[in-house]
């Protein structure tokens, strides 16, 4: 079993550097099975969200694992349907109930639109009450960041954004660095982007180190200080994605990989219509 290193957050907590993502894994037993496999392989960081509709299966897998609760880092996220002070308070308690835990290690503003300040205030209070250990944001661009974060009393511990070698988020990373806010990468492997996975820079390194392209990409991101949580429902892939700590990319190799950045991703939170589209997504239809 692999013991994963941790990354120090600005609130004093230590987050496992690599975790297991559960986005788009169905809540039909598939999430339970995948998380159980991940925990067996050595993952100690599980990322979910109310909008994934699988918090209950994540919580059940954690409880059934037999691993002490304080050894597993659980992240969940507040959907914008619940933004505002009072709705957020209710939603936090509901996530705790669905997960079946007394606290959540990291809780994020999932889509940063609407009454973000009210939601953040509720999250700050929940952190003070011990319901949330760390709090953070996601999908924040420089424009959105500057609209909200300067007015927060508690600065975010992380900003979870799209990140991979071709989209390295340099402008927002510069802003985050001022408050030592760590970047978490969703879609760290480019959501299966074959152009990325077959890039000659990456495949050459994979051959050199006896690794696959995904392992090289995850190691690159880890060496940048980025928190990653690749997702898979395949047991062999779940295991191999964790096996990235037995080699180290050289400074020259890191420079080559940094050179793959295009500054463009698949999701633009600033694009017209994104807020309206996301606001119509009902996460409580089955509650």
Short mmCIF file of C-alpha atoms in Angstrom, two decimals:
data_model
loop_
_atom_site.label_atom_id
_atom_site.label_comp_id
_atom_site.label_asym_id
_atom_site.label_seq_id
_atom_site.Cartn_x
_atom_site.Cartn_y
_atom_site.Cartn_z
CA UNK A 1 0.00 0.00 0.00
CA UNK A 2 1.28 3.45 -0.90
CA UNK A 3 1.64 6.05 1.84
CA UNK A 4 0.92 9.38 0.23
CA UNK A 5 2.62 12.64 1.22
CA UNK A 6 0.62 15.61 2.44
CA UNK A 7 0.51 19.29 1.53
CA UNK A 8 0.37 21.98 4.21
CA UNK A 9 -2.64 24.31 3.95
CA UNK A 10 -2.74 27.93 5.08
CA UNK A 11 -5.07 27.02 7.98
CA UNK A 12 -2.56 24.56 9.45
CA UNK A 13 -4.19 21.38 8.19
CA UNK A 14 -2.37 18.72 6.16
CA UNK A 15 -4.20 17.44 3.07
CA UNK A 16 -3.15 14.24 1.27
CA UNK A 17 -1.41 15.31 -1.94
CA UNK A 18 -3.37 12.85 -4.06
CA UNK A 19 -6.98 11.83 -3.68
CA UNK A 20 -9.71 9.93 -5.44
CA UNK A 21 -12.33 11.80 -7.47
CA UNK A 22 -15.95 10.63 -7.70
CA UNK A 23 -17.40 13.03 -10.28
CA UNK A 24 -19.80 11.25 -12.67
CA UNK A 25 -19.55 7.93 -10.83
CA UNK A 26 -23.19 6.84 -10.36
CA UNK A 27 -24.83 6.30 -6.98
CA UNK A 28 -25.99 2.82 -7.94
CA UNK A 29 -23.33 1.04 -5.93
CA UNK A 30 -20.59 2.10 -8.36
CA UNK A 31 -19.33 4.89 -6.11
CA UNK A 32 -19.28 2.59 -3.08
CA UNK A 33 -17.31 -0.02 -5.01
CA UNK A 34 -14.81 2.48 -6.45
CA UNK A 35 -14.19 4.27 -3.16
CA UNK A 36 -13.81 0.94 -1.36
CA UNK A 37 -11.18 -0.07 -3.94
CA UNK A 38 -9.40 3.27 -3.62
CA UNK A 39 -9.23 3.05 0.17
CA UNK A 40 -7.95 -0.52 -0.05
CA UNK A 41 -5.17 0.64 -2.40
CA UNK A 42 -4.07 3.37 -0.02
CA UNK A 43 -5.97 6.51 -0.96
CA UNK A 44 -6.82 8.58 2.10
CA UNK A 45 -8.48 11.51 0.36
CA UNK A 46 -11.92 11.24 -1.27
CA UNK A 47 -13.52 14.09 -3.23
CA UNK A 48 -17.31 14.28 -3.60
CA UNK A 49 -20.03 16.96 -3.78
CA UNK A 50 -23.74 17.30 -3.19
CA UNK A 51 -24.09 17.81 -6.96
CA UNK A 52 -22.53 14.38 -7.59
CA UNK A 53 -25.43 12.71 -5.77
CA UNK A 54 -23.08 10.15 -4.23
CA UNK A 55 -22.20 11.53 -0.79
CA UNK A 56 -24.09 8.69 0.91
CA UNK A 57 -22.11 5.99 -0.91
CA UNK A 58 -18.83 7.76 -0.18
CA UNK A 59 -19.71 7.92 3.51
CA UNK A 60 -20.76 4.28 3.61
CA UNK A 61 -17.53 3.17 1.96
CA UNK A 62 -15.51 5.20 4.47
CA UNK A 63 -17.37 3.70 7.42
CA UNK A 64 -17.16 0.15 6.09
CA UNK A 65 -13.43 0.44 5.37
CA UNK A 66 -12.50 0.00 9.01
CA UNK A 67 -10.00 2.84 8.64
CA UNK A 68 -10.19 5.39 11.48
CA UNK A 69 -12.16 8.46 10.43
CA UNK A 70 -9.31 10.84 11.24
CA UNK A 71 -7.11 9.05 8.70
CA UNK A 72 -9.41 9.76 5.74
CA UNK A 73 -9.77 13.24 4.25
CA UNK A 74 -13.26 13.87 2.86
CA UNK A 75 -14.03 16.83 0.60
CA UNK A 76 -17.55 17.89 -0.35
CA UNK A 77 -19.01 20.98 -1.96
CA UNK A 78 -21.88 23.42 -1.57
CA UNK A 79 -24.00 23.83 -4.70
CA UNK A 80 -25.02 27.35 -5.76
CA UNK A 81 -28.67 26.42 -5.25
CA UNK A 82 -27.85 26.60 -1.52
CA UNK A 83 -25.87 29.84 -1.52
CA UNK A 84 -26.83 32.46 1.00
CA UNK A 85 -26.32 32.30 4.76
CA UNK A 86 -29.36 30.32 5.92
CA UNK A 87 -29.55 27.92 2.92
CA UNK A 88 -25.86 27.14 3.30
CA UNK A 89 -26.23 26.32 7.00
CA UNK A 90 -28.98 23.83 6.14
CA UNK A 91 -26.99 22.34 3.25
CA UNK A 92 -23.88 21.80 5.38
CA UNK A 93 -25.90 19.83 7.92
CA UNK A 94 -27.50 17.82 5.12
CA UNK A 95 -24.09 16.88 3.67
CA UNK A 96 -22.92 15.81 7.11
CA UNK A 97 -26.01 13.64 7.43
CA UNK A 98 -25.67 12.07 3.97
CA UNK A 99 -21.98 11.35 4.53
CA UNK A 100 -22.72 10.03 8.01
CA UNK A 101 -19.84 11.94 9.59
CA UNK A 102 -19.41 14.47 12.38
CA UNK A 103 -17.19 16.74 10.32
CA UNK A 104 -16.06 17.29 6.73
CA UNK A 105 -12.34 17.85 6.18
CA UNK A 106 -12.74 20.29 3.29
CA UNK A 107 -15.90 22.01 2.09
CA UNK A 108 -15.94 24.14 -1.04
CA UNK A 109 -18.04 26.78 -2.77
CA UNK A 110 -18.75 24.65 -5.83
CA UNK A 111 -19.76 27.23 -8.46
CA UNK A 112 -18.95 30.82 -7.44
CA UNK A 113 -22.08 32.73 -8.47
CA UNK A 114 -24.88 34.45 -6.58
CA UNK A 115 -24.78 34.99 -2.81
CA UNK A 116 -21.26 33.68 -2.32
CA UNK A 117 -20.61 36.03 0.66
CA UNK A 118 -23.60 34.68 2.59
CA UNK A 119 -22.59 31.10 1.88
CA UNK A 120 -19.01 31.81 2.88
CA UNK A 121 -20.11 33.33 6.19
CA UNK A 122 -22.06 30.16 6.98
CA UNK A 123 -19.01 28.08 6.09
CA UNK A 124 -16.78 30.21 8.34
CA UNK A 125 -19.20 29.64 11.24
CA UNK A 126 -19.37 25.91 10.53
CA UNK A 127 -15.58 25.81 10.57
CA UNK A 128 -15.53 27.56 13.94
CA UNK A 129 -18.08 25.03 15.21
CA UNK A 130 -15.91 22.09 14.09
CA UNK A 131 -18.29 20.88 11.40
CA UNK A 132 -15.78 21.79 8.67
CA UNK A 133 -12.01 21.52 9.14
CA UNK A 134 -10.95 23.51 6.07
CA UNK A 135 -12.97 25.68 3.69
CA UNK A 136 -12.27 26.70 0.14
CA UNK A 137 -13.60 27.62 -3.27
CA UNK A 138 -13.65 26.15 -6.75
CA UNK A 139 -13.81 27.28 -10.36
CA UNK A 140 -12.63 30.77 -9.44
CA UNK A 141 -10.99 32.76 -12.21
CA UNK A 142 -9.05 35.96 -11.44
CA UNK A 143 -12.19 37.98 -12.21
CA UNK A 144 -14.39 35.96 -9.87
CA UNK A 145 -11.66 35.78 -7.22
CA UNK A 146 -11.32 39.56 -7.12
CA UNK A 147 -15.10 39.92 -6.85
CA UNK A 148 -15.34 37.92 -3.62
CA UNK A 149 -12.18 36.74 -1.90
CA UNK A 150 -10.74 40.13 -0.83
CA UNK A 151 -13.85 40.58 1.36
CA UNK A 152 -13.64 37.15 3.03
CA UNK A 153 -12.63 37.17 6.70
CA UNK A 154 -11.14 33.69 6.37
CA UNK A 155 -9.13 33.15 3.23
CA UNK A 156 -9.78 29.94 1.26
CA UNK A 157 -7.45 27.03 1.90
CA UNK A 158 -7.79 25.84 -1.70
CA UNK A 159 -9.23 26.75 -5.08
CA UNK A 160 -10.27 23.66 -7.04
CA UNK A 161 -10.05 24.36 -10.76
CA UNK A 162 -9.51 22.63 -14.07
CA UNK A 163 -5.78 21.95 -14.38
CA UNK A 164 -3.53 19.80 -16.53
CA UNK A 165 -0.27 20.30 -18.46
CA UNK A 166 -2.00 22.15 -21.29
CA UNK A 167 -3.98 24.42 -18.92
CA UNK A 168 -1.78 25.46 -16.03
CA UNK A 169 -3.86 28.35 -14.67
CA UNK A 170 -0.93 30.73 -14.22
CA UNK A 171 -2.95 33.97 -13.69
CA UNK A 172 -5.10 32.58 -10.85
CA UNK A 173 -2.10 30.84 -9.28
CA UNK A 174 -0.37 34.21 -9.00
CA UNK A 175 -3.36 35.64 -7.13
CA UNK A 176 -3.65 32.61 -4.86
CA UNK A 177 0.02 32.70 -3.92
CA UNK A 178 -0.46 35.95 -1.98
CA UNK A 179 -2.52 34.07 0.64
CA UNK A 180 -0.78 30.69 0.23
CA UNK A 181 -3.95 29.19 -1.25
CA UNK A 182 -3.29 25.76 -2.73
CA UNK A 183 -4.58 24.66 -6.12
CA UNK A 184 -6.57 21.45 -6.47
CA UNK A 185 -6.84 20.03 -9.97
CA UNK A 186 -10.05 18.67 -11.34
CA UNK A 187 -9.58 16.77 -14.60
CA UNK A 188 -5.84 16.47 -13.87
CA UNK A 189 -5.48 14.08 -16.82
CA UNK A 190 -7.43 16.31 -19.19
CA UNK A 191 -10.54 14.10 -18.98
CA UNK A 192 -8.94 11.46 -21.17
CA UNK A 193 -7.63 13.94 -23.77
CA UNK A 194 -5.73 11.67 -26.16
CA UNK A 195 -3.70 14.54 -27.59
CA UNK A 196 -2.36 15.16 -24.09
CA UNK A 197 -1.84 11.49 -23.23
CA UNK A 198 0.07 10.89 -26.46
CA UNK A 199 2.12 14.08 -26.46
CA UNK A 200 5.73 13.18 -27.33
CA UNK A 201 7.14 15.08 -24.33
CA UNK A 202 5.01 12.94 -22.02
CA UNK A 203 5.40 9.60 -23.79
CA UNK A 204 9.18 9.99 -23.87
CA UNK A 205 9.24 10.52 -20.10
CA UNK A 206 6.87 7.61 -19.58
CA UNK A 207 9.27 5.35 -21.47
CA UNK A 208 12.26 6.65 -19.51
CA UNK A 209 10.70 6.04 -16.11
CA UNK A 210 8.74 2.89 -16.93
CA UNK A 211 5.46 4.67 -16.23
CA UNK A 212 2.32 5.40 -18.20
CA UNK A 213 1.42 8.86 -19.49
CA UNK A 214 -1.09 9.44 -16.71
CA UNK A 215 1.47 8.73 -14.01
CA UNK A 216 3.92 11.19 -15.57
CA UNK A 217 1.24 13.89 -15.71
CA UNK A 218 0.16 13.34 -12.11
CA UNK A 219 3.77 13.40 -10.91
CA UNK A 220 4.38 16.65 -12.79
CA UNK A 221 1.37 18.21 -11.10
CA UNK A 222 2.40 16.88 -7.72
CA UNK A 223 5.89 18.34 -8.08
CA UNK A 224 4.28 21.71 -8.86
CA UNK A 225 2.54 21.51 -5.48
CA UNK A 226 -0.88 20.86 -7.02
CA UNK A 227 -3.32 18.58 -5.18
CA UNK A 228 -4.68 15.97 -7.61
CA UNK A 229 -7.55 13.49 -7.47
CA UNK A 230 -7.82 11.41 -10.61
CA UNK A 231 -11.04 9.46 -11.14
CA UNK A 232 -11.53 5.95 -12.44
CA UNK A 233 -13.88 3.02 -11.90
CA UNK A 234 -11.28 0.50 -13.11
CA UNK A 235 -9.37 -1.25 -10.32
CA UNK A 236 -6.05 -1.35 -12.18
CA UNK A 237 -6.25 2.34 -13.06
CA UNK A 238 -7.28 3.34 -9.53
CA UNK A 239 -4.18 1.57 -8.26
CA UNK A 240 -1.75 2.85 -10.92
CA UNK A 241 -2.80 6.49 -10.49
CA UNK A 242 -1.52 6.32 -6.92
CA UNK A 243 1.85 4.88 -7.94
CA UNK A 244 3.61 8.15 -8.71
CA UNK A 245 6.02 8.66 -5.82
CA UNK A 246 8.86 6.31 -6.80
CA UNK A 247 10.36 8.63 -9.41
CA UNK A 248 11.18 12.33 -9.65
CA UNK A 249 11.14 14.48 -12.76
CA UNK A 250 14.27 16.58 -13.22
CA UNK A 251 14.15 20.40 -13.34
CA UNK A 252 14.73 20.27 -17.11
CA UNK A 253 11.87 17.77 -17.53
CA UNK A 254 9.60 19.94 -15.43
CA UNK A 255 10.48 22.90 -17.67
CA UNK A 256 9.62 20.87 -20.76
CA UNK A 257 6.22 19.96 -19.28
CA UNK A 258 5.55 23.54 -18.21
CA UNK A 259 6.14 24.42 -21.85
CA UNK A 260 3.04 22.43 -22.86
CA UNK A 261 0.77 25.10 -21.36
CA UNK A 262 -1.65 26.67 -23.85
CA UNK A 263 -3.54 28.75 -21.30
CA UNK A 264 -6.82 27.28 -22.53
CA UNK A 265 -9.16 24.79 -20.89
CA UNK A 266 -12.50 23.15 -21.58
CA UNK A 267 -14.49 25.15 -19.01
CA UNK A 268 -14.62 28.95 -18.77
CA UNK A 269 -16.45 30.08 -15.60
CA UNK A 270 -16.46 33.66 -16.95
CA UNK A 271 -18.31 32.74 -20.16
CA UNK A 272 -21.78 34.27 -20.72
CA UNK A 273 -24.61 31.95 -19.75
CA UNK A 274 -22.60 29.63 -17.49
CA UNK A 275 -24.15 30.94 -14.27
CA UNK A 276 -27.69 30.68 -15.68
CA UNK A 277 -27.09 27.16 -16.92
CA UNK A 278 -25.71 25.93 -13.60
CA UNK A 279 -28.35 27.71 -11.53
CA UNK A 280 -31.04 25.54 -13.09
CA UNK A 281 -29.49 22.34 -11.72
CA UNK A 282 -31.58 21.03 -8.80
CA UNK A 283 -29.52 18.99 -6.34
CA UNK A 284 -32.39 18.42 -3.91
CA UNK A 285 -35.01 16.94 -6.21
CA UNK A 286 -34.72 13.55 -4.50
CA UNK A 287 -34.18 14.70 -0.90
#
